[in-house]
PDB file of C-alpha atoms in Angstrom:
ATOM      1  CA  MET A 142       0.000   0.000   0.000  1.00  0.00           C
ATOM      2  CA  ALA A 143       1.385   3.406  -0.982  1.00  0.00           C
ATOM      3  CA  SER A 144       2.364   5.766   1.757  1.00  0.00           C
ATOM      4  CA  LEU A 145       1.276   9.339   2.083  1.00  0.00           C
ATOM      5  CA  ASN A 146       4.696  10.411   0.953  1.00  0.00           C
ATOM      6  CA  SER A 147       4.158   8.732  -2.432  1.00  0.00           C
ATOM      7  CA  ILE A 148       1.479  11.236  -3.477  1.00  0.00           C
ATOM      8  CA  SER A 149       3.039  13.801  -5.767  1.00  0.00           C
ATOM      9  CA  PRO A 150       1.944  17.471  -5.866  1.00  0.00           C
ATOM     10  CA  PHE A 151       0.861  16.896  -9.482  1.00  0.00           C
ATOM     11  CA  GLN A 152      -1.337  13.944  -8.505  1.00  0.00           C
ATOM     12  CA  SER A 153      -2.955  15.978  -5.718  1.00  0.00           C
ATOM     13  CA  LEU A 154      -3.746  18.774  -8.149  1.00  0.00           C
ATOM     14  CA  PHE A 155      -5.094  16.322 -10.725  1.00  0.00           C
ATOM     15  CA  ASN A 156      -7.533  14.853  -8.189  1.00  0.00           C
ATOM     16  CA  LYS A 157      -8.631  18.412  -7.177  1.00  0.00           C
ATOM     17  CA  THR A 158      -7.989  17.596  -3.545  1.00  0.00           C
ATOM     18  CA  LEU A 159      -8.640  20.549  -1.257  1.00  0.00           C
ATOM     19  CA  PHE A 160      -7.526  18.692   1.860  1.00  0.00           C
ATOM     20  CA  MET A 161      -7.282  15.083   2.941  1.00  0.00           C
ATOM     21  CA  VAL A 162      -8.419  13.435   6.137  1.00  0.00           C
ATOM     22  CA  PRO A 163      -8.357   9.866   7.370  1.00  0.00           C
ATOM     23  CA  ALA A 164     -11.315   7.778   6.306  1.00  0.00           C
ATOM     24  CA  SER A 165     -12.619   7.703   9.823  1.00  0.00           C
ATOM     25  CA  PHE A 166     -13.376  11.443   9.531  1.00  0.00           C
ATOM     26  CA  SER A 167     -15.876  10.840   6.741  1.00  0.00           C
ATOM     27  CA  ASN A 168     -18.570  10.080   9.306  1.00  0.00           C
ATOM     28  CA  PRO A 169     -21.601  12.220   8.225  1.00  0.00           C
ATOM     29  CA  SER A 170     -22.412  12.895  11.844  1.00  0.00           C
ATOM     30  CA  LEU A 171     -19.346  15.093  12.079  1.00  0.00           C
ATOM     31  CA  ASP A 172     -20.176  17.235   9.056  1.00  0.00           C
ATOM     32  CA  SER A 173     -21.900  20.005  10.949  1.00  0.00           C
ATOM     33  CA  CYS A 174     -18.977  20.449  13.302  1.00  0.00           C
ATOM     34  CA  PHE A 175     -15.927  20.194  11.079  1.00  0.00           C
ATOM     35  CA  LEU A 176     -16.896  20.336   7.428  1.00  0.00           C
ATOM     36  CA  PRO A 177     -18.779  22.720   5.087  1.00  0.00           C
ATOM     37  CA  LYS A 178     -22.405  21.833   4.591  1.00  0.00           C
ATOM     38  CA  ARG A 179     -22.157  20.725   1.001  1.00  0.00           C
ATOM     39  CA  VAL A 180     -19.228  18.200   1.139  1.00  0.00           C
ATOM     40  CA  LEU A 181     -18.525  15.443  -1.383  1.00  0.00           C
ATOM     41  CA  PHE A 182     -16.382  12.413  -0.371  1.00  0.00           C
ATOM     42  CA  ALA A 183     -14.440  10.408  -2.942  1.00  0.00           C
ATOM     43  CA  LYS A 184     -11.676   7.808  -3.034  1.00  0.00           C
ATOM     44  CA  ASN A 185      -8.494   8.793  -4.808  1.00  0.00           C
ATOM     45  CA  PRO A 186      -6.314   6.238  -6.530  1.00  0.00           C
ATOM     46  CA  VAL A 187      -4.265   5.579  -3.393  1.00  0.00           C
ATOM     47  CA  GLY A 188      -7.303   4.821  -1.223  1.00  0.00           C
ATOM     48  CA  ILE A 189      -7.207   8.009   0.817  1.00  0.00           C
ATOM     49  CA  SER A 190     -10.480   9.839   1.317  1.00  0.00           C
ATOM     50  CA  THR A 191     -10.500  13.257  -0.287  1.00  0.00           C
ATOM     51  CA  VAL A 192     -13.014  15.975   0.308  1.00  0.00           C
ATOM     52  CA  ARG A 193     -14.251  18.447  -2.253  1.00  0.00           C
ATOM     53  CA  THR A 194     -16.470  21.327  -1.300  1.00  0.00           C
ATOM     54  CA  LYS A 195     -18.949  22.952  -3.663  1.00  0.00           C
ATOM     55  CA  VAL A 196     -18.908  26.692  -3.361  1.00  0.00           C
ATOM     56  CA  VAL A 197     -22.434  28.068  -3.055  1.00  0.00           C
ATOM     57  CA  PRO A 198     -22.611  31.806  -3.806  1.00  0.00           C
ATOM     58  CA  PRO A 199     -24.570  33.831  -1.260  1.00  0.00           C
ATOM     59  CA  ILE A 200     -28.031  35.020  -2.320  1.00  0.00           C
ATOM     60  CA  SER A 201     -28.018  38.774  -2.675  1.00  0.00           C
ATOM     61  CA  ALA A 202     -30.999  40.692  -1.372  1.00  0.00           C
ATOM     62  CA  THR A 203     -31.100  42.543  -4.682  1.00  0.00           C
ATOM     63  CA  THR A 204     -31.542  39.308  -6.645  1.00  0.00           C
ATOM     64  CA  ALA A 205     -34.510  38.181  -4.595  1.00  0.00           C
ATOM     65  CA  GLU A 206     -37.888  39.072  -6.094  1.00  0.00           C
ATOM     66  CA  LYS A 207     -39.262  42.191  -4.462  1.00  0.00           C
ATOM     67  CA  PRO A 208     -42.972  42.327  -3.654  1.00  0.00           C
ATOM     68  CA  LYS A 209     -44.931  44.538  -6.033  1.00  0.00           C
ATOM     69  CA  LYS A 210     -45.802  47.920  -4.607  1.00  0.00           C
ATOM     70  CA  ARG A 211     -49.535  48.388  -4.178  1.00  0.00           C
ATOM     71  CA  TYR A 212     -50.976  51.869  -4.634  1.00  0.00           C
ATOM     72  CA  PRO A 213     -53.895  53.017  -2.474  1.00  0.00           C
ATOM     73  CA  GLY A 214     -57.119  51.927  -4.158  1.00  0.00           C
ATOM     74  CA  GLU A 215     -55.310  49.948  -6.889  1.00  0.00           C
ATOM     75  CA  SER A 216     -57.107  46.700  -6.096  1.00  0.00           C
ATOM     76  CA  LYS A 217     -60.471  48.350  -6.901  1.00  0.00           C
ATOM     77  CA  GLY A 218     -59.433  49.923 -10.182  1.00  0.00           C
ATOM     78  CA  PHE A 219     -57.726  53.115 -11.301  1.00  0.00           C
ATOM     79  CA  VAL A 220     -60.717  55.356 -10.589  1.00  0.00           C
ATOM     80  CA  GLU A 221     -60.349  54.474  -6.919  1.00  0.00           C
ATOM     81  CA  GLU A 222     -56.703  55.543  -7.116  1.00  0.00           C
ATOM     82  CA  MET A 223     -57.801  58.914  -8.537  1.00  0.00           C
ATOM     83  CA  ARG A 224     -60.451  59.279  -5.865  1.00  0.00           C
ATOM     84  CA  PHE A 225     -57.941  58.567  -3.103  1.00  0.00           C
ATOM     85  CA  VAL A 226     -55.523  61.230  -4.339  1.00  0.00           C
ATOM     86  CA  ALA A 227     -58.328  63.762  -4.818  1.00  0.00           C
ATOM     87  CA  MET A 228     -59.678  63.229  -1.307  1.00  0.00           C
ATOM     88  CA  LYS A 229     -56.268  63.930   0.194  1.00  0.00           C
ATOM     89  CA  LEU A 230     -56.256  67.332  -1.517  1.00  0.00           C
ATOM     90  CA  HIS A 231     -59.495  68.368   0.202  1.00  0.00           C
ATOM     91  CA  THR A 232     -59.504  70.176   3.518  1.00  0.00           C
ATOM     92  CA  ARG A 233     -61.075  68.553   6.559  1.00  0.00           C
ATOM     93  CA  ASP A 234     -63.997  70.966   6.125  1.00  0.00           C
ATOM     94  CA  GLN A 235     -64.566  69.596   2.643  1.00  0.00           C
ATOM     95  CA  ALA A 236     -64.054  65.872   3.258  1.00  0.00           C
ATOM     96  CA  LYS A 237     -63.304  63.614   6.225  1.00  0.00           C
ATOM     97  CA  GLU A 238     -60.327  62.185   4.309  1.00  0.00           C
ATOM     98  CA  GLY A 239     -58.957  65.648   3.560  1.00  0.00           C
ATOM     99  CA  GLU A 240     -55.431  66.582   4.580  1.00  0.00           C
ATOM    100  CA  LYS A 241     -55.006  70.043   3.063  1.00  0.00           C
ATOM    101  CA  VAL A 242     -54.882  73.077   5.331  1.00  0.00           C
ATOM    102  CA  SER A 243     -57.523  75.723   4.518  1.00  0.00           C
ATOM    103  CA  LYS A 244     -55.915  78.822   3.002  1.00  0.00           C
ATOM    104  CA  GLU A 245     -58.623  80.241   0.724  1.00  0.00           C
ATOM    105  CA  PRO A 246     -62.173  81.340   1.612  1.00  0.00           C
ATOM    106  CA  GLN A 247     -63.714  78.728  -0.696  1.00  0.00           C
ATOM    107  CA  GLU A 248     -61.806  76.003   1.172  1.00  0.00           C
ATOM    108  CA  GLY A 249     -63.656  76.690   4.412  1.00  0.00           C
ATOM    109  CA  PRO A 250     -67.105  75.481   5.460  1.00  0.00           C
ATOM    110  CA  VAL A 251     -69.734  76.351   2.829  1.00  0.00           C
ATOM    111  CA  ALA A 252     -72.116  77.362   5.626  1.00  0.00           C
ATOM    112  CA  GLU A 253     -69.819  80.317   6.332  1.00  0.00           C
ATOM    113  CA  TRP A 254     -69.662  81.513   2.735  1.00  0.00           C
ATOM    114  CA  GLU A 255     -71.159  84.835   1.711  1.00  0.00           C
ATOM    115  CA  PRO A 256     -71.999  84.327  -1.958  1.00  0.00           C
ATOM    116  CA  THR A 257     -73.422  86.965  -4.271  1.00  0.00           C
ATOM    117  CA  VAL A 258     -75.683  86.491  -7.277  1.00  0.00           C
ATOM    118  CA  GLU A 259     -73.190  88.375  -9.449  1.00  0.00           C
ATOM    119  CA  GLY A 260     -70.350  86.144  -8.281  1.00  0.00           C
ATOM    120  CA  TYR A 261     -72.433  83.031  -8.725  1.00  0.00           C
ATOM    121  CA  LEU A 262     -73.216  84.040 -12.293  1.00  0.00           C
ATOM    122  CA  ARG A 263     -69.493  84.418 -13.016  1.00  0.00           C
ATOM    123  CA  PHE A 264     -68.958  80.934 -11.615  1.00  0.00           C
ATOM    124  CA  LEU A 265     -71.717  79.467 -13.797  1.00  0.00           C
ATOM    125  CA  VAL A 266     -70.467  81.209 -16.940  1.00  0.00           C
ATOM    126  CA  ASP A 267     -66.872  80.054 -16.463  1.00  0.00           C
ATOM    127  CA  SER A 268     -68.042  76.551 -15.577  1.00  0.00           C
ATOM    128  CA  LYS A 269     -70.039  76.409 -18.794  1.00  0.00           C
ATOM    129  CA  LEU A 270     -66.977  77.410 -20.813  1.00  0.00           C
ATOM    130  CA  VAL A 271     -64.984  74.569 -19.262  1.00  0.00           C
ATOM    131  CA  TYR A 272     -67.752  71.992 -19.819  1.00  0.00           C
ATOM    132  CA  ASP A 273     -68.214  73.227 -23.396  1.00  0.00           C
ATOM    133  CA  THR A 274     -64.496  72.671 -23.916  1.00  0.00           C
ATOM    134  CA  LEU A 275     -64.686  69.152 -22.489  1.00  0.00           C
ATOM    135  CA  ASP A 276     -67.571  68.325 -24.834  1.00  0.00           C
ATOM    136  CA  THR A 277     -65.619  69.612 -27.830  1.00  0.00           C
ATOM    137  CA  ILE A 278     -62.504  67.639 -26.915  1.00  0.00           C
ATOM    138  CA  ILE A 279     -64.482  64.429 -26.500  1.00  0.00           C
ATOM    139  CA  ALA A 280     -66.267  64.985 -29.809  1.00  0.00           C
ATOM    140  CA  LYS A 281     -62.979  65.571 -31.684  1.00  0.00           C
ATOM    141  CA  ALA A 282     -61.390  62.502 -30.060  1.00  0.00           C
ATOM    142  CA  VAL A 283     -57.785  63.245 -30.975  1.00  0.00           C
ATOM    143  CA  PHE A 284     -57.071  60.046 -29.066  1.00  0.00           C
ATOM    144  CA  PRO A 285     -59.616  57.381 -30.070  1.00  0.00           C
ATOM    145  CA  PHE A 286     -60.461  56.341 -26.518  1.00  0.00           C
ATOM    146  CA  TYR A 287     -61.845  59.832 -25.818  1.00  0.00           C
ATOM    147  CA  ALA A 288     -64.908  58.747 -27.791  1.00  0.00           C
ATOM    148  CA  GLU A 289     -65.706  56.267 -25.000  1.00  0.00           C
ATOM    149  CA  PHE A 290     -66.805  59.244 -22.897  1.00  0.00           C
ATOM    150  CA  SER A 291     -69.292  60.715 -25.345  1.00  0.00           C
ATOM    151  CA  ASN A 292     -72.920  61.023 -24.248  1.00  0.00           C
ATOM    152  CA  THR A 293     -72.347  59.634 -20.775  1.00  0.00           C
ATOM    153  CA  GLY A 294     -75.271  61.514 -19.273  1.00  0.00           C
ATOM    154  CA  LEU A 295     -72.933  63.529 -17.038  1.00  0.00           C
ATOM    155  CA  GLU A 296     -72.569  66.394 -19.538  1.00  0.00           C
ATOM    156  CA  ARG A 297     -73.334  69.825 -18.041  1.00  0.00           C
ATOM    157  CA  SER A 298     -73.288  72.291 -20.940  1.00  0.00           C
ATOM    158  CA  GLU A 299     -76.999  72.154 -21.800  1.00  0.00           C
ATOM    159  CA  PRO A 300     -78.232  72.353 -18.183  1.00  0.00           C
ATOM    160  CA  LEU A 301     -75.977  75.370 -17.627  1.00  0.00           C
ATOM    161  CA  ALA A 302     -77.319  77.057 -20.752  1.00  0.00           C
ATOM    162  CA  LYS A 303     -80.851  76.667 -19.344  1.00  0.00           C
ATOM    163  CA  ASP A 304     -79.804  78.124 -15.997  1.00  0.00           C
ATOM    164  CA  LEU A 305     -78.167  81.159 -17.570  1.00  0.00           C
ATOM    165  CA  GLU A 306     -81.296  81.741 -19.631  1.00  0.00           C
ATOM    166  CA  TRP A 307     -83.367  81.641 -16.430  1.00  0.00           C
ATOM    167  CA  PHE A 308     -81.126  84.278 -14.808  1.00  0.00           C
ATOM    168  CA  LYS A 309     -81.486  86.420 -17.900  1.00  0.00           C
ATOM    169  CA  GLU A 310     -85.262  86.180 -17.642  1.00  0.00           C
ATOM    170  CA  GLN A 311     -84.995  87.403 -14.048  1.00  0.00           C
ATOM    171  CA  GLY A 312     -83.328  90.568 -15.302  1.00  0.00           C
ATOM    172  CA  PHE A 313     -79.696  89.713 -14.607  1.00  0.00           C
ATOM    173  CA  VAL A 314     -76.957  90.561 -17.086  1.00  0.00           C
ATOM    174  CA  ILE A 315     -74.989  87.484 -18.092  1.00  0.00           C
ATOM    175  CA  PRO A 316     -71.251  88.271 -17.936  1.00  0.00           C
ATOM    176  CA  GLU A 317     -68.579  87.169 -20.376  1.00  0.00           C
ATOM    177  CA  PRO A 318     -66.231  84.366 -19.334  1.00  0.00           C
ATOM    178  CA  SER A 319     -63.463  85.596 -17.048  1.00  0.00           C
ATOM    179  CA  SER A 320     -59.777  84.753 -16.694  1.00  0.00           C
ATOM    180  CA  PRO A 321     -60.106  81.588 -14.542  1.00  0.00           C
ATOM    181  CA  GLY A 322     -62.455  79.892 -17.010  1.00  0.00           C
ATOM    182  CA  ILE A 323     -60.569  81.027 -20.121  1.00  0.00           C
ATOM    183  CA  THR A 324     -57.228  79.898 -18.694  1.00  0.00           C
ATOM    184  CA  TYR A 325     -58.568  76.493 -17.717  1.00  0.00           C
ATOM    185  CA  ALA A 326     -60.284  75.903 -21.055  1.00  0.00           C
ATOM    186  CA  ARG A 327     -57.087  76.701 -22.943  1.00  0.00           C
ATOM    187  CA  TYR A 328     -55.087  74.389 -20.704  1.00  0.00           C
ATOM    188  CA  LEU A 329     -57.533  71.537 -21.307  1.00  0.00           C
ATOM    189  CA  GLU A 330     -57.307  72.039 -25.068  1.00  0.00           C
ATOM    190  CA  GLU A 331     -53.514  71.973 -24.880  1.00  0.00           C
ATOM    191  CA  ILE A 332     -53.069  68.813 -22.819  1.00  0.00           C
ATOM    192  CA  SER A 333     -55.875  66.953 -24.598  1.00  0.00           C
ATOM    193  CA  GLU A 334     -53.804  66.915 -27.796  1.00  0.00           C
ATOM    194  CA  LYS A 335     -50.509  65.745 -26.328  1.00  0.00           C
ATOM    195  CA  ASP A 336     -51.072  64.369 -22.832  1.00  0.00           C
ATOM    196  CA  PRO A 337     -54.137  62.082 -22.646  1.00  0.00           C
ATOM    197  CA  GLN A 338     -53.379  60.807 -19.143  1.00  0.00           C
ATOM    198  CA  ALA A 339     -53.331  64.355 -17.779  1.00  0.00           C
ATOM    199  CA  PHE A 340     -56.544  65.179 -19.617  1.00  0.00           C
ATOM    200  CA  ILE A 341     -58.354  62.164 -18.166  1.00  0.00           C
ATOM    201  CA  CYS A 342     -57.430  63.361 -14.684  1.00  0.00           C
ATOM    202  CA  HIS A 343     -59.228  66.667 -15.314  1.00  0.00           C
ATOM    203  CA  PHE A 344     -62.151  64.920 -16.994  1.00  0.00           C
ATOM    204  CA  TYR A 345     -62.637  62.684 -13.976  1.00  0.00           C
ATOM    205  CA  ASN A 346     -62.335  65.443 -11.392  1.00  0.00           C
ATOM    206  CA  MET A 347     -64.608  67.897 -13.193  1.00  0.00           C
ATOM    207  CA  TYR A 348     -67.492  65.463 -13.582  1.00  0.00           C
ATOM    208  CA  PHE A 349     -67.195  63.353 -10.464  1.00  0.00           C
ATOM    209  CA  ALA A 350     -66.494  66.255  -8.092  1.00  0.00           C
ATOM    210  CA  HIS A 351     -69.548  68.093  -9.348  1.00  0.00           C
ATOM    211  CA  THR A 352     -71.819  65.165  -8.499  1.00  0.00           C
ATOM    212  CA  ALA A 353     -70.562  65.163  -4.906  1.00  0.00           C
ATOM    213  CA  GLY A 354     -69.188  68.358  -3.383  1.00  0.00           C
ATOM    214  CA  GLY A 355     -70.545  70.403  -6.265  1.00  0.00           C
ATOM    215  CA  ARG A 356     -74.123  69.445  -5.489  1.00  0.00           C
ATOM    216  CA  MET A 357     -73.677  70.297  -1.834  1.00  0.00           C
ATOM    217  CA  ILE A 358     -72.288  73.726  -2.731  1.00  0.00           C
ATOM    218  CA  GLY A 359     -75.179  74.351  -5.127  1.00  0.00           C
ATOM    219  CA  ARG A 360     -77.702  73.511  -2.439  1.00  0.00           C
ATOM    220  CA  LYS A 361     -76.105  75.789   0.157  1.00  0.00           C
ATOM    221  CA  VAL A 362     -75.751  78.689  -2.266  1.00  0.00           C
ATOM    222  CA  ALA A 363     -79.387  78.309  -3.365  1.00  0.00           C
ATOM    223  CA  GLU A 364     -80.476  78.517   0.268  1.00  0.00           C
ATOM    224  CA  LYS A 365     -78.659  81.830   0.714  1.00  0.00           C
ATOM    225  CA  ILE A 366     -79.291  83.734  -2.510  1.00  0.00           C
ATOM    226  CA  LEU A 367     -81.825  81.888  -4.717  1.00  0.00           C
ATOM    227  CA  ASN A 368     -84.705  81.120  -2.351  1.00  0.00           C
ATOM    228  CA  ASN A 369     -83.788  77.417  -2.518  1.00  0.00           C
ATOM    229  CA  LYS A 370     -84.214  77.199  -6.280  1.00  0.00           C
ATOM    230  CA  GLU A 371     -82.562  74.067  -7.650  1.00  0.00           C
ATOM    231  CA  LEU A 372     -80.732  74.836 -10.860  1.00  0.00           C
ATOM    232  CA  GLU A 373     -80.571  72.482 -13.837  1.00  0.00           C
ATOM    233  CA  PHE A 374     -76.816  72.338 -13.259  1.00  0.00           C
ATOM    234  CA  TYR A 375     -77.521  70.001 -10.348  1.00  0.00           C
ATOM    235  CA  LYS A 376     -80.010  67.710 -12.090  1.00  0.00           C
ATOM    236  CA  TRP A 377     -79.341  64.612 -14.180  1.00  0.00           C
ATOM    237  CA  GLU A 378     -81.619  62.511 -16.342  1.00  0.00           C
ATOM    238  CA  GLY A 379     -81.751  58.931 -15.134  1.00  0.00           C
ATOM    239  CA  ASP A 380     -80.117  57.287 -12.150  1.00  0.00           C
ATOM    240  CA  LEU A 381     -77.020  59.356 -11.302  1.00  0.00           C
ATOM    241  CA  SER A 382     -75.337  56.519  -9.421  1.00  0.00           C
ATOM    242  CA  GLN A 383     -75.668  54.285 -12.481  1.00  0.00           C
ATOM    243  CA  LEU A 384     -74.364  57.019 -14.792  1.00  0.00           C
ATOM    244  CA  LEU A 385     -71.323  57.376 -12.572  1.00  0.00           C
ATOM    245  CA  GLU A 386     -70.767  53.637 -12.457  1.00  0.00           C
ATOM    246  CA  ASN A 387     -70.896  53.411 -16.254  1.00  0.00           C
ATOM    247  CA  VAL A 388     -68.222  56.090 -16.610  1.00  0.00           C
ATOM    248  CA  ARG A 389     -66.186  54.565 -13.792  1.00  0.00           C
ATOM    249  CA  GLU A 390     -66.080  51.238 -15.642  1.00  0.00           C
ATOM    250  CA  LYS A 391     -64.972  52.953 -18.850  1.00  0.00           C
ATOM    251  CA  LEU A 392     -62.220  54.881 -17.078  1.00  0.00           C
ATOM    252  CA  ASN A 393     -60.943  51.715 -15.420  1.00  0.00           C
ATOM    253  CA  LYS A 394     -60.993  49.883 -18.747  1.00  0.00           C
ATOM    254  CA  VAL A 395     -59.015  52.611 -20.515  1.00  0.00           C
ATOM    255  CA  ALA A 396     -56.429  52.754 -17.721  1.00  0.00           C
ATOM    256  CA  GLU A 397     -55.803  48.993 -17.944  1.00  0.00           C
ATOM    257  CA  SER A 398     -53.628  49.608 -21.004  1.00  0.00           C
ATOM    258  CA  TRP A 399     -51.536  52.276 -19.262  1.00  0.00           C
ATOM    259  CA  SER A 400     -48.138  51.638 -17.749  1.00  0.00           C
ATOM    260  CA  ARG A 401     -47.577  52.348 -14.068  1.00  0.00           C
ATOM    261  CA  GLU A 402     -45.653  55.469 -15.065  1.00  0.00           C
ATOM    262  CA  GLU A 403     -48.598  56.751 -17.122  1.00  0.00           C
ATOM    263  CA  LYS A 404     -50.986  56.106 -14.244  1.00  0.00           C
ATOM    264  CA  ASN A 405     -48.733  57.961 -11.839  1.00  0.00           C
ATOM    265  CA  HIS A 406     -48.516  60.866 -14.261  1.00  0.00           C
ATOM    266  CA  CYS A 407     -52.298  61.026 -14.339  1.00  0.00           C
ATOM    267  CA  LEU A 408     -52.463  61.063 -10.542  1.00  0.00           C
ATOM    268  CA  GLU A 409     -49.850  63.811 -10.350  1.00  0.00           C
ATOM    269  CA  GLU A 410     -52.087  66.049 -12.462  1.00  0.00           C
ATOM    270  CA  THR A 411     -54.741  66.102  -9.708  1.00  0.00           C
ATOM    271  CA  GLU A 412     -53.197  69.104  -7.991  1.00  0.00           C
ATOM    272  CA  LYS A 413     -53.416  71.186 -11.182  1.00  0.00           C
ATOM    273  CA  SER A 414     -57.025  70.129 -11.595  1.00  0.00           C
ATOM    274  CA  PHE A 415     -57.825  71.366  -8.094  1.00  0.00           C
ATOM    275  CA  LYS A 416     -55.957  74.611  -8.698  1.00  0.00           C
ATOM    276  CA  HIS A 417     -57.934  75.503 -11.817  1.00  0.00           C
ATOM    277  CA  SER A 418     -61.329  74.427 -10.504  1.00  0.00           C
ATOM    278  CA  GLY A 419     -60.629  76.209  -7.212  1.00  0.00           C
ATOM    279  CA  GLU A 420     -60.022  79.500  -9.016  1.00  0.00           C
ATOM    280  CA  ILE A 421     -63.386  79.160 -10.740  1.00  0.00           C
ATOM    281  CA  LEU A 422     -65.104  78.201  -7.490  1.00  0.00           C
ATOM    282  CA  ARG A 423     -63.698  81.315  -5.830  1.00  0.00           C
ATOM    283  CA  LEU A 424     -65.772  83.430  -8.212  1.00  0.00           C
ATOM    284  CA  ILE A 425     -68.895  82.574  -6.173  1.00  0.00           C
ATOM    285  CA  LEU A 426     -67.591  84.827  -3.410  1.00  0.00           C
ATOM    286  CA  SER A 427     -66.588  87.694  -5.709  1.00  0.00           C
ATOM    287  CA  ARG A 428     -68.504  90.974  -5.776  1.00  0.00           C
TER     288      ARG A 428
END
């Protein structure tokens, strides 16, 4: 039997021997104490047990699959994501989910407002200009999916035209559109042709906000200056909740084809939507 001294350096290298131990050390029960976890035992030509270890690279935290980030409301559809962001931009006086601090008169409780008929007319005129612009954009459908939102039943241009005619019959002079309405209408025209995600944000907020907070404002203003008259602006033909649900489904369907980046861009536009609509709303308190 060959001795240990008969093993040449070349033979050791050829057998890829990392280290050698007596055969008695190949007892598996000793692995956890003396040997790496993944150890392979083999007999070399001279009958001495050799041990080869298999190097296992550590698993990097960056290579592990990260859980997908969930956005608030995402599980219910993109409209719920838009609603969540919009609610956060309300004040606590406007919505229980609001987080914004009241800085403008129109951001405070409506019960404390002091509206004027003249100011309210300016608000209605500028609102009509914006809704007219929305109707025109949808009809042109520069982006084909805009056509999905034609004749939804939420349109407000015709009801506003009837209301302005009623004011005229009462002897009031109907003003021309003012800067807030003109500026907003131009902005909508601009983004509708090059930024459909941003436009949809404004479309959603204009129509859905009016059916909620807008109706409440109309009721409070009517109590103070219109002898509780309900304007056509706050009436819809058919079941309003069903009309809203129909549009909600269409918005969710359209957004399904958007990337996460496009959805986030739409959500980021919410603040601009509130800025423009807030400037028009402020007209109610003008004199």
